[in-house]
Short mmCIF file of C-alpha atoms and ligand atoms in Angstrom, two decimals:
data_model
loop_
_atom_site.label_atom_id
_atom_site.label_comp_id
_atom_site.label_asym_id
_atom_site.label_seq_id
_atom_site.Cartn_x
_atom_site.Cartn_y
_atom_site.Cartn_z
CA UNK A 268 -38.66 -28.57 31.87
CA UNK A 269 -34.98 -28.26 31.36
CA UNK A 270 -33.63 -25.31 29.49
CA UNK A 271 -31.93 -25.80 26.14
CA UNK A 272 -30.10 -22.52 26.40
CA UNK A 273 -26.72 -22.69 28.13
CA UNK A 274 -24.18 -20.05 29.01
CA UNK A 275 -20.96 -20.76 27.16
CA UNK A 276 -17.77 -21.09 29.11
CA UNK A 277 -15.13 -18.36 28.86
CA UNK A 278 -12.75 -20.37 26.72
CA UNK A 279 -15.40 -21.08 24.12
CA UNK A 280 -16.53 -17.45 24.16
CA UNK A 281 -12.98 -16.39 23.41
CA UNK A 282 -12.66 -18.87 20.58
CA UNK A 283 -15.87 -17.56 19.04
CA UNK A 284 -14.61 -14.00 19.35
CA UNK A 285 -11.34 -15.12 17.79
CA UNK A 286 -13.28 -15.99 14.67
CA UNK A 287 -13.96 -12.29 14.20
CA UNK A 288 -10.76 -10.68 15.37
CA UNK A 289 -8.22 -13.32 14.47
CA UNK A 290 -9.15 -14.22 10.97
CA UNK A 291 -5.63 -14.99 9.80
CA UNK A 292 -1.98 -14.48 10.78
CA UNK A 293 -2.05 -10.95 9.36
CA UNK A 294 -4.89 -9.97 11.69
CA UNK A 295 -2.80 -11.11 14.64
CA UNK A 296 0.16 -9.12 13.41
CA UNK A 297 -2.15 -6.13 13.07
CA UNK A 298 -3.51 -6.42 16.61
CA UNK A 299 -0.07 -6.91 18.13
CA UNK A 300 1.49 -4.03 16.22
CA UNK A 301 -1.39 -1.82 17.33
CA UNK A 302 -0.74 -2.81 20.91
CA UNK A 303 2.92 -1.91 20.52
CA UNK A 304 1.99 1.44 19.00
CA UNK A 305 -0.42 2.10 21.89
CA UNK A 306 2.43 1.19 24.27
CA UNK A 307 4.46 4.07 22.79
CA UNK A 308 7.05 1.88 21.17
CA UNK A 309 9.90 3.51 19.25
CA UNK A 310 10.81 0.29 17.55
CA UNK A 311 8.73 -2.73 16.54
CA UNK A 312 10.23 -5.96 15.27
CA UNK A 313 7.99 -8.46 13.52
CA UNK A 314 9.22 -12.01 13.00
CA UNK A 315 7.17 -14.59 11.15
CA UNK A 316 7.93 -18.20 10.34
CA UNK A 317 5.96 -19.99 7.66
CA UNK A 318 3.89 -16.87 7.12
CA UNK A 319 2.87 -16.80 10.74
CA UNK A 320 1.38 -20.27 10.93
CA UNK A 321 4.39 -21.57 12.79
CA UNK A 322 5.45 -18.48 14.66
CA UNK A 323 4.64 -14.81 15.01
CA UNK A 324 6.80 -12.78 17.35
CA UNK A 325 6.42 -9.06 17.93
CA UNK A 326 9.04 -7.27 20.00
CA UNK A 327 8.61 -3.69 21.13
CA UNK A 328 10.40 -1.25 23.38
CA UNK A 329 7.14 0.21 24.67
CA UNK A 330 5.94 0.85 28.23
CA UNK A 331 5.57 -2.84 29.07
CA UNK A 332 3.25 -4.39 31.65
CA UNK A 333 3.43 -5.16 35.34
CA UNK A 334 2.94 -8.77 36.37
CA UNK A 335 -0.68 -8.05 37.42
CA UNK A 336 -1.47 -6.36 34.11
CA UNK A 337 0.18 -9.12 32.12
CA UNK A 338 -2.16 -11.63 33.75
CA UNK A 339 -5.18 -9.36 33.39
CA UNK A 340 -4.57 -8.55 29.73
CA UNK A 341 -5.56 -12.12 28.87
CA UNK A 342 -9.07 -11.61 30.14
CA UNK A 343 -11.73 -10.72 27.66
CA UNK A 344 -12.71 -7.03 27.78
CA UNK A 345 -9.58 -6.26 29.77
CA UNK A 346 -8.16 -2.99 28.52
CA UNK A 347 -6.14 -0.13 29.87
CA UNK A 348 -7.36 2.13 27.10
CA UNK A 349 -10.95 3.01 27.90
CA UNK A 350 -13.04 2.94 31.04
CA UNK A 351 -16.25 4.84 30.32
CA UNK A 352 -18.70 5.44 27.50
CA UNK A 353 -17.22 8.92 27.19
CA UNK A 354 -13.83 7.30 26.50
CA UNK A 355 -15.36 5.10 23.82
CA UNK A 356 -16.58 8.19 22.03
CA UNK A 357 -13.15 9.74 22.29
CA UNK A 358 -10.83 7.01 21.24
CA UNK A 359 -7.25 8.11 20.67
CA UNK A 360 -5.63 4.66 20.86
CA UNK A 361 -5.55 1.95 18.21
CA UNK A 362 -7.10 -0.66 20.48
CA UNK A 363 -10.09 -0.25 22.80
CA UNK A 364 -12.10 -3.48 22.99
CA UNK A 365 -9.72 -5.48 25.12
CA UNK A 366 -10.38 -8.70 23.28
CA UNK A 367 -7.43 -9.25 20.97
CA UNK A 368 -5.05 -10.93 23.40
CA UNK A 369 -7.78 -13.09 24.94
CA UNK A 370 -8.89 -14.19 21.47
CA UNK A 371 -5.41 -14.87 20.14
CA UNK A 372 -4.39 -16.74 23.30
CA UNK A 373 -7.42 -19.02 22.99
CA UNK A 374 -6.40 -20.34 19.57
CA UNK A 375 -2.63 -20.63 19.96
CA UNK A 376 0.30 -21.18 22.29
CA UNK A 377 1.29 -17.76 23.49
CA UNK A 378 4.33 -16.60 25.40
CA UNK A 379 4.51 -13.09 26.80
CA UNK A 380 7.70 -11.48 28.06
CA UNK A 381 7.16 -8.02 29.41
CA UNK A 382 8.89 -5.50 31.61
CA UNK A 383 7.66 -2.06 32.57
CA UNK A 384 9.89 0.88 31.86
CA UNK A 385 12.04 1.59 34.90
CA UNK A 386 11.37 -1.71 36.65
CA UNK A 387 14.06 -4.21 37.64
CA UNK A 388 12.47 -7.47 36.78
CA UNK A 389 10.09 -8.58 34.11
CA UNK A 390 7.50 -11.33 33.76
CA UNK A 391 7.12 -14.35 31.55
CA UNK A 392 3.75 -15.99 30.97
CA UNK A 393 2.80 -19.01 28.93
CA UNK A 394 -0.76 -19.63 27.79
CA UNK A 395 -1.76 -22.84 26.04
CA UNK A 396 -5.04 -22.62 24.12
CA UNK A 397 -6.34 -19.97 26.50
CA UNK A 398 -5.14 -21.70 29.68
CA UNK A 399 -2.51 -19.87 31.71
CA UNK A 400 0.23 -22.47 32.28
CA UNK A 401 2.75 -20.45 34.26
CA UNK A 402 3.84 -16.98 35.34
CA UNK A 403 7.41 -16.31 36.40
CA UNK A 404 9.83 -13.48 37.02
CA UNK A 405 12.42 -12.99 34.35
CA UNK A 406 15.30 -10.64 33.68
CA UNK A 407 14.48 -9.11 30.30
CA UNK A 408 14.82 -5.74 28.55
CA UNK A 409 12.08 -3.11 28.91
CA UNK A 410 9.16 -3.57 26.59
CA UNK A 411 7.11 -6.53 25.46
CA UNK A 412 7.73 -9.64 23.39
CA UNK A 413 4.63 -11.53 22.29
CA UNK A 414 5.20 -14.87 20.71
CA UNK A 415 2.42 -16.89 19.07
CA UNK A 416 3.07 -20.48 18.05
CA UNK A 417 0.91 -23.19 16.54
CA UNK A 418 -1.83 -20.84 15.49
CA UNK A 419 -5.28 -22.48 15.28
CA UNK A 420 -3.89 -25.78 16.61
CA UNK A 421 -7.16 -26.34 18.48
CA UNK A 422 -9.48 -24.99 15.79
CA UNK A 423 -8.61 -27.09 12.72
CA UNK A 424 -11.53 -25.67 10.73
CA UNK A 425 -9.98 -22.21 10.94
CA UNK A 426 -6.60 -23.56 10.01
CA UNK A 427 -8.10 -25.03 6.87
CA UNK A 428 -9.29 -21.59 5.82
CA UNK A 429 -5.76 -20.27 5.62
CA UNK A 430 -4.56 -19.51 2.12
CA UNK A 431 -1.17 -20.34 0.64
CA UNK A 432 1.91 -19.17 2.54
CA UNK A 433 2.48 -16.53 -0.07
CA UNK A 434 -1.00 -15.06 0.24
CA UNK A 435 -0.80 -15.01 4.02
CA UNK A 436 2.61 -13.40 3.80
CA UNK A 437 1.32 -10.71 1.41
CA UNK A 438 -1.37 -9.88 3.94
CA UNK A 439 1.19 -9.62 6.72
CA UNK A 440 3.40 -7.41 4.58
CA UNK A 441 0.42 -5.21 3.83
CA UNK A 442 -0.32 -4.79 7.54
CA UNK A 443 3.27 -3.82 8.33
CA UNK A 444 3.54 -1.43 5.40
CA UNK A 445 0.33 0.27 6.46
CA UNK A 446 1.60 0.65 10.02
CA UNK A 447 4.96 1.92 8.78
CA UNK A 448 3.27 4.56 6.61
CA UNK A 449 0.94 5.59 9.40
CA UNK A 450 3.79 5.94 11.89
CA UNK A 451 6.96 7.18 10.19
CA UNK A 452 8.41 8.04 13.60
CA UNK A 453 8.46 4.38 14.63
CA UNK A 454 11.24 2.07 13.39
CA UNK A 455 9.99 -1.20 11.91
CA UNK A 456 11.86 -4.38 11.18
CA UNK A 457 10.54 -7.47 9.44
CA UNK A 458 12.17 -10.88 9.65
CA UNK A 459 10.69 -13.71 7.60
CA UNK A 460 11.82 -17.30 8.16
CA UNK A 461 14.90 -15.98 10.02
CA UNK A 462 15.86 -13.73 7.10
CA UNK A 463 15.70 -9.94 7.40
CA UNK A 464 13.29 -8.48 4.85
CA UNK A 465 13.50 -4.83 5.80
CA UNK A 466 14.76 -2.59 8.49
CA UNK A 467 13.09 0.80 8.43
CA UNK A 468 14.78 3.34 10.67
CA UNK A 469 12.75 6.04 12.35
CA UNK A 470 11.94 8.50 9.55
CA UNK A 471 12.20 12.28 9.69
CA UNK A 472 8.94 12.68 7.81
CA UNK A 473 6.34 10.81 5.80
CA UNK A 474 8.08 11.30 2.46
CA UNK A 475 11.24 9.71 3.80
CA UNK A 476 9.19 6.75 5.00
CA UNK A 477 7.41 6.53 1.64
CA UNK A 478 10.80 6.33 0.00
CA UNK A 479 11.93 3.57 2.33
CA UNK A 480 8.75 1.56 1.92
CA UNK A 481 7.50 2.21 -1.60
CA UNK A 482 10.82 3.00 -3.24
CA UNK A 483 12.48 6.03 -4.75
CA UNK A 484 10.61 5.69 -8.04
CA UNK A 485 7.41 6.39 -6.18
CA UNK A 486 8.63 8.93 -3.62
CA UNK A 487 10.29 11.07 -6.30
CA UNK A 488 6.96 11.51 -8.00
CA UNK A 489 4.76 12.32 -5.03
CA UNK A 490 3.27 15.73 -4.38
CA UNK A 491 1.97 16.84 -1.04
CA UNK A 492 -1.66 17.45 -0.27
CA UNK A 493 -3.01 19.46 2.57
CA UNK A 494 -6.30 20.58 3.98
CA UNK A 495 -6.67 22.26 7.33
CA UNK A 496 -10.07 22.69 8.91
CA UNK A 497 -11.28 23.22 12.46
CA UNK A 498 -12.17 19.61 13.15
CA UNK A 499 -10.32 17.89 10.39
CA UNK A 500 -6.95 18.02 8.81
CA UNK A 501 -5.79 16.15 5.77
CA UNK A 502 -2.10 15.55 5.11
CA UNK A 503 -0.10 13.26 2.91
CA UNK A 504 1.00 12.71 -0.65
CA UNK A 505 -0.56 11.82 -3.96
CA UNK A 506 1.32 10.46 -6.95
CA UNK A 507 1.86 12.36 -10.15
CA UNK A 508 -0.22 11.02 -13.03
CA UNK A 509 2.89 9.39 -14.48
CA UNK A 510 3.04 6.82 -11.66
CA UNK A 511 -0.62 5.87 -11.76
CA UNK A 512 -0.98 2.10 -11.74
CA UNK A 513 -3.15 -0.63 -13.12
CA UNK A 514 -3.97 -1.81 -9.61
CA UNK A 515 -5.07 0.06 -6.51
CA UNK A 516 -2.43 -1.57 -4.35
CA UNK A 517 -0.54 1.62 -3.63
CA UNK A 518 -3.44 3.51 -2.13
CA UNK A 519 -3.04 4.10 1.56
CA UNK A 520 -5.72 5.87 3.46
CA UNK A 521 -5.65 6.50 7.20
CA UNK A 522 -8.12 8.02 9.59
CA UNK A 523 -6.40 9.16 12.76
CA UNK A 524 -3.53 6.89 11.69
CA UNK A 525 -5.80 3.88 11.34
CA UNK A 526 -5.59 2.12 7.96
CA UNK A 527 -8.99 2.20 6.29
CA UNK A 528 -10.22 0.52 3.15
CA UNK A 529 -12.83 2.50 1.28
CA UNK A 530 -13.78 2.32 -2.39
CA UNK A 531 -15.70 5.53 -2.07
CA UNK A 532 -12.74 7.51 -0.81
CA UNK A 533 -10.41 5.94 -3.33
CA UNK A 534 -12.83 7.14 -5.96
CA UNK A 535 -12.80 10.61 -4.44
CA UNK A 536 -9.06 10.90 -5.02
CA UNK A 537 -9.34 9.52 -8.51
CA UNK A 538 -11.94 12.16 -9.34
CA UNK A 539 -9.29 14.81 -8.80
CA UNK A 540 -7.18 13.41 -11.63
CA UNK A 541 -10.08 13.67 -14.02
CA UNK A 542 -8.54 13.34 -17.47
CA UNK A 543 -4.94 13.33 -16.25
CA UNK A 544 -4.91 9.57 -16.05
CA UNK A 545 -6.71 7.05 -18.24
CA UNK A 546 -9.86 5.53 -16.80
CA UNK A 547 -8.31 2.17 -16.04
CA UNK A 548 -5.33 3.53 -14.11
CA UNK A 549 -5.32 4.31 -10.42
CA UNK A 550 -3.47 7.03 -8.58
CA UNK A 551 -0.94 6.27 -5.86
CA UNK A 552 -1.58 8.00 -2.56
CA UNK A 553 -0.75 8.03 1.13
CA UNK A 554 -3.26 10.21 2.92
CA UNK A 555 -4.08 10.69 6.57
CA UNK A 556 -7.20 12.35 7.88
CA UNK A 557 -7.07 13.69 11.40
CA UNK A 558 -10.63 13.99 12.61
CA UNK A 559 -11.93 14.89 15.99
CA UNK A 560 -13.29 11.67 17.46
CA UNK A 561 -16.92 12.78 17.40
CA UNK A 562 -16.78 12.96 13.60
CA UNK A 563 -15.89 9.33 13.15
CA UNK A 564 -17.02 6.02 14.68
CA UNK A 565 -14.14 3.55 14.72
CA UNK A 566 -16.17 0.89 16.47
CA UNK A 567 -18.04 -0.50 13.47
CA UNK A 568 -15.83 -3.32 12.20
CA UNK A 569 -14.45 -6.41 14.00
CA UNK A 570 -10.96 -5.85 12.64
CA UNK A 571 -11.32 -2.07 12.68
CA UNK A 572 -10.60 -1.79 8.97
CA UNK A 573 -13.65 0.33 8.27
CA UNK A 574 -14.96 3.41 10.00
CA UNK A 575 -18.18 5.34 9.83
CA UNK A 576 -17.92 9.03 9.14
CA UNK A 577 -20.49 11.42 10.47
CA UNK A 578 -20.37 13.20 7.13
CA UNK A 579 -18.78 11.10 4.43
CA UNK A 580 -19.80 13.53 1.71
CA UNK A 581 -17.72 16.23 3.31
CA UNK A 582 -14.68 13.95 3.51
CA UNK A 583 -15.23 13.03 -0.14
CA UNK A 584 -15.42 16.68 -1.13
CA UNK A 585 -12.27 17.61 0.75
CA UNK A 586 -10.34 14.66 -0.66
CA UNK A 587 -11.22 15.57 -4.21
CA UNK A 588 -10.72 19.29 -3.92
CA UNK A 589 -7.44 19.17 -1.97
CA UNK A 590 -6.01 16.58 -4.37
CA UNK A 591 -7.14 18.62 -7.34
CA UNK A 592 -5.52 21.72 -5.95
CA UNK A 593 -2.26 19.89 -5.38
CA UNK A 594 -2.32 18.59 -8.94
CA UNK A 595 -3.12 22.00 -10.35
CA UNK A 596 -0.19 23.57 -8.55
CA UNK A 597 2.26 20.83 -9.40
CA UNK A 598 1.22 19.44 -12.73
CA UNK A 599 -1.05 21.69 -14.65
CA UNK A 600 0.80 24.96 -14.18
CA UNK A 601 2.27 25.65 -17.60
CA UNK A 602 6.01 25.41 -17.88
CA UNK A 603 7.43 28.35 -19.83
CA UNK A 604 10.87 28.34 -21.22
CA UNK A 605 12.06 31.49 -22.95
CA UNK A 606 15.54 30.40 -23.81
CA UNK A 607 14.30 27.61 -26.01
CA UNK A 608 13.35 28.44 -29.56
CA UNK A 609 9.92 27.21 -30.39
CA UNK A 610 11.19 24.48 -32.61
CA UNK A 611 8.96 21.64 -31.72
CA UNK A 612 7.36 21.55 -35.09
CA UNK A 613 10.58 21.29 -37.00
CA UNK A 614 12.40 19.05 -34.58
CA UNK A 615 12.91 15.63 -36.07
CA UNK A 616 14.12 12.59 -34.37
CA UNK A 617 16.97 10.98 -36.25
CA UNK A 618 16.13 7.48 -35.13
CA UNK A 619 13.05 5.73 -33.93
CA UNK A 620 12.07 6.41 -30.35
CA UNK A 621 12.42 2.74 -29.73
CA UNK A 622 16.16 3.09 -29.99
CA UNK A 623 16.30 6.44 -28.34
CA UNK A 624 14.64 5.77 -25.05
CA UNK A 625 16.99 4.15 -22.62
CA UNK A 626 15.86 3.08 -19.21
CA UNK A 627 16.81 6.29 -17.44
CA UNK A 628 15.08 8.41 -19.97
CA UNK A 629 12.03 6.30 -19.55
CA UNK A 630 12.18 6.95 -15.84
CA UNK A 631 12.71 10.66 -16.27
CA UNK A 632 10.31 11.32 -19.04
CA UNK A 633 7.12 10.38 -17.42
CA UNK A 634 4.31 12.44 -18.72
CA UNK A 635 0.69 12.60 -18.05
CA UNK A 636 -1.66 11.28 -20.58
CA UNK A 637 -3.73 14.31 -21.37
CA UNK A 638 -6.94 13.77 -23.16
CA UNK A 639 -10.49 14.75 -22.73
CA UNK A 640 -13.09 12.27 -21.70
CA UNK A 641 -14.88 12.02 -25.05
CA UNK A 642 -11.60 11.18 -26.70
CA UNK A 643 -10.88 8.12 -24.67
CA UNK A 644 -12.05 5.85 -27.42
CA UNK A 645 -9.85 7.57 -29.98
CA UNK A 646 -6.87 7.11 -27.74
CA UNK A 647 -7.72 3.47 -27.45
CA UNK A 648 -7.65 3.23 -31.23
CA UNK A 649 -4.28 5.04 -31.36
CA UNK A 650 -2.64 2.58 -29.02
CA UNK A 651 -4.05 -0.50 -30.25
CA UNK A 652 -3.37 0.17 -33.92
CA UNK A 653 -0.07 -1.43 -34.83
CA UNK A 654 2.43 0.94 -36.29
CA UNK A 655 6.13 1.36 -36.67
CA UNK A 656 7.86 3.45 -34.05
CA UNK A 657 7.49 7.10 -34.85
CA UNK A 658 10.62 8.15 -36.62
CA UNK A 659 9.67 11.71 -37.26
CA UNK A 660 6.78 14.00 -36.91
CA UNK A 661 5.15 14.52 -40.19
CA UNK A 662 1.80 15.00 -41.72
CA UNK A 663 1.76 11.45 -42.94
CA UNK A 664 -1.40 9.63 -42.07
CA UNK A 665 0.17 6.22 -42.37
CA UNK A 666 1.10 5.35 -38.80
CA UNK A 667 -2.26 5.87 -37.26
CA UNK A 668 -5.82 5.30 -38.05
CA UNK A 669 -6.64 6.91 -41.36
CA UNK A 670 -8.79 9.56 -39.86
CA UNK A 671 -6.21 10.77 -37.39
CA UNK A 672 -3.91 13.40 -38.76
CA UNK A 673 -0.61 14.12 -37.07
CA UNK A 674 -0.02 17.84 -36.88
CA UNK A 675 2.99 18.10 -34.63
CA UNK A 676 4.92 17.13 -31.59
CA UNK A 677 5.27 18.87 -28.29
CA UNK A 678 8.18 18.78 -25.88
CA UNK A 679 9.48 15.52 -27.31
CA UNK A 680 6.63 13.89 -25.44
CA UNK A 681 3.30 14.32 -27.07
CA UNK A 682 2.18 13.69 -30.58
CA UNK A 683 -0.45 16.25 -31.51
CA UNK A 684 -3.13 14.96 -33.81
CA UNK A 685 -6.31 16.13 -35.37
CA UNK A 686 -9.33 13.98 -35.78
CA UNK A 687 -12.22 15.78 -37.40
CA UNK A 688 -12.96 18.72 -35.14
CA UNK A 689 -11.08 17.18 -32.20
CA UNK A 690 -7.57 17.59 -30.94
CA UNK A 691 -5.93 14.34 -29.85
CA UNK A 692 -2.80 14.23 -27.72
CA UNK A 693 -0.89 10.97 -27.67
CA UNK A 694 1.63 10.30 -24.96
CA UNK A 695 4.54 9.06 -27.03
CA UNK A 696 6.07 7.22 -24.16
CA UNK A 697 2.88 5.39 -23.25
CA UNK A 698 2.21 4.54 -26.90
CA UNK A 699 5.75 3.28 -27.27
CA UNK A 700 5.44 1.09 -24.19
CA UNK A 701 2.26 -0.33 -25.60
CA UNK A 702 3.85 -1.12 -28.94
CA UNK A 703 6.72 -2.89 -27.22
CA UNK A 704 4.30 -4.76 -25.03
CA UNK A 705 2.33 -5.93 -28.06
CA UNK A 706 5.57 -6.97 -29.73
CA UNK A 707 6.63 -9.02 -26.73
CA UNK A 708 3.21 -10.56 -26.52
CA UNK A 709 3.09 -11.59 -30.15
CA UNK A 710 6.65 -12.92 -29.96
CA UNK A 711 5.67 -14.96 -26.97
CA UNK A 712 2.67 -16.33 -28.80
CA UNK A 713 4.62 -17.11 -31.95
CA UNK A 714 7.50 -18.57 -29.89
CA UNK A 715 9.95 -16.81 -32.17
CA UNK A 716 11.98 -14.94 -29.65
CA UNK A 717 14.73 -12.62 -30.68
CA UNK A 718 16.87 -12.12 -27.64
CA UNK A 719 19.79 -9.80 -27.45
CA UNK A 720 21.75 -9.49 -24.24
CA UNK A 721 22.42 -6.02 -22.93
CA UNK A 722 26.04 -4.92 -22.81
CA UNK A 723 25.62 -3.57 -19.32
CA UNK A 724 22.76 -4.83 -17.19
CA UNK A 725 20.18 -2.33 -16.01
CA UNK A 726 19.77 -2.04 -12.28
CA UNK A 727 16.60 -0.68 -10.74
CA UNK A 728 14.93 -0.38 -7.38
CA UNK A 729 11.64 -2.02 -6.48
CA UNK A 730 9.40 -1.68 -3.48
CA UNK A 731 8.56 -4.76 -1.45
CA UNK A 732 5.25 -5.52 -3.11
CA UNK A 733 6.61 -5.18 -6.62
CA UNK A 734 9.61 -7.26 -5.63
CA UNK A 735 7.27 -9.99 -4.56
CA UNK A 736 5.26 -9.78 -7.76
CA UNK A 737 8.49 -9.96 -9.72
CA UNK A 738 9.73 -12.97 -7.79
CA UNK A 739 6.57 -14.90 -8.34
CA UNK A 740 6.62 -14.10 -12.07
CA UNK A 741 10.28 -14.71 -12.76
CA UNK A 742 9.45 -17.60 -15.07
CA UNK A 743 7.28 -15.34 -17.21
CA UNK A 744 10.11 -12.86 -17.61
CA UNK A 745 12.57 -15.63 -18.40
CA UNK A 746 10.19 -16.99 -21.01
CA UNK A 747 10.16 -13.68 -22.88
CA UNK A 748 13.92 -13.39 -22.65
CA UNK A 749 14.32 -11.04 -19.72
CA UNK A 750 16.64 -12.44 -17.11
CA UNK A 751 16.53 -10.76 -13.74
CA UNK A 752 18.88 -11.16 -10.82
CA UNK A 753 18.57 -9.92 -7.29
CA UNK A 754 21.39 -7.56 -6.47
P1 ADP B 762 -6.91 -3.48 23.69
O1 ADP B 762 -5.73 -3.18 22.84
O2 ADP B 762 -8.18 -3.27 22.99
O3 ADP B 762 -6.85 -2.79 25.01
P2 ADP B 762 -5.77 -6.13 23.84
O4 ADP B 762 -6.36 -7.45 24.15
O5 ADP B 762 -5.13 -5.97 22.53
O6 ADP B 762 -6.90 -5.04 24.02
O7 ADP B 762 -4.72 -5.76 24.96
C1 ADP B 762 -5.14 -5.76 26.33
C2 ADP B 762 -4.26 -4.87 27.16
O8 ADP B 762 -2.96 -5.44 27.27
C3 ADP B 762 -4.02 -3.49 26.60
O9 ADP B 762 -5.07 -2.60 26.95
C4 ADP B 762 -2.70 -3.11 27.22
O10 ADP B 762 -2.88 -2.56 28.49
C5 ADP B 762 -1.98 -4.43 27.38
N1 ADP B 762 -0.99 -4.65 26.32
C6 ADP B 762 -1.16 -5.43 25.23
N2 ADP B 762 -0.06 -5.43 24.45
C7 ADP B 762 0.84 -4.61 25.04
C8 ADP B 762 2.17 -4.19 24.73
N3 ADP B 762 2.80 -4.60 23.61
N4 ADP B 762 2.80 -3.35 25.58
C9 ADP B 762 2.16 -2.94 26.71
N5 ADP B 762 0.91 -3.30 27.05
C10 ADP B 762 0.24 -4.12 26.25
MG1 MG B 763 -5.17 -4.29 21.22
#
């Protein structure tokens, strides 16, 4: 009887493994950046052509490899990072499985240029679909350049799974932004289709890096969070309620500098905001947990994007309580001002807020939407009811739902209302935005657009993700009469 079971050859094994590790161009970028980080690079340059399908090239100034190591690194389970089971339980590096390069090489054409620090001559290797074509000496700078071309050329089924260039590019951008936020001390450069996208110098601290990556609008409104325990330390920043967003795309969570996706932990941070942000908004945060290795298993996911905590409840508790504390100190502490007469009842606005709020004011006057949980539905009524911009604070019932009575205004920001036994606070700015939004929407539907050009254009800064969203929605803005130019 002949056996039906066969041992697969090495090349096929690598291609199968590649299915797990090398899902898409972004996963390659992630593996290669992690290798550069593990090689102690000070600077990492990422170049992608056609969103990585045509070319991915990562250049670092890290420790480099000797010729022997450069040949060995292509073998499956070849790693310089762990040697024993003890090491596996104590992982300090980003990589540890020794399978990324073997997998990537098996589904692409890969060129490696590498030179060890302090050595005279470097090495060039070329691997075609997993087969080492040549190795030669080469005079090159210290560090490593890994170039991947024709990704998935020999696995057409995988190639078919790739999404549009834009989606693949977004994923790559996400990987680089995560790495840049996890390692502010490393300089990162991104070049897309030969055009520089960003050049992040080595940052003094995380906040400086947040500013460079997420923009000043975000970094100006971040508050720092801290928790220090024996085996775990939490550091980072959470956004003030005013910059909470509709999406969760500005939530960065790291465990020992490893980017982790976790709905549970995202929820833990949101808990801390309680009623400071409406239910459907999501806080911005960049948080790193430093845990001693025995408290976390990083070896549970093929692309290492999930981890298993020994005690997730404890992490959850710390996240919520440290964030809450930071918010209490920075947001909830009452602001007293003795030199200001208490005139907020009498103060009347001469014109409608619509005319009064210019762009800078809008930026400056970001206030939290304060409301208790039971009153959510009332707030929803107050925004959704159409009314003229508030011209003055009065006891008139006209501009809101009949049952809501306006009793005053606070700090030029909140409209104080009474509804039965309940106190309702309306964020004037948020309500105003909503009214404008509804106006634009109904204009768009009715096709009766009233467009007035601004005397002086407004310039503003955007982070890379928002820039991309803007670019892909330019037509929408144009259609509602907002013309935007890159500057
Ligand atoms: P792992 O990172 O899990 O060890 P990889 O397949 O990603 O596995 O890399 C294999 C080995 O190649 C690494 O352990 C490291 O010694 C070496 N290596 C990979 N990339 C670099 C680099 N950019 N600089 C220096 N050495 C590298
Ligand atoms: Mg690796």
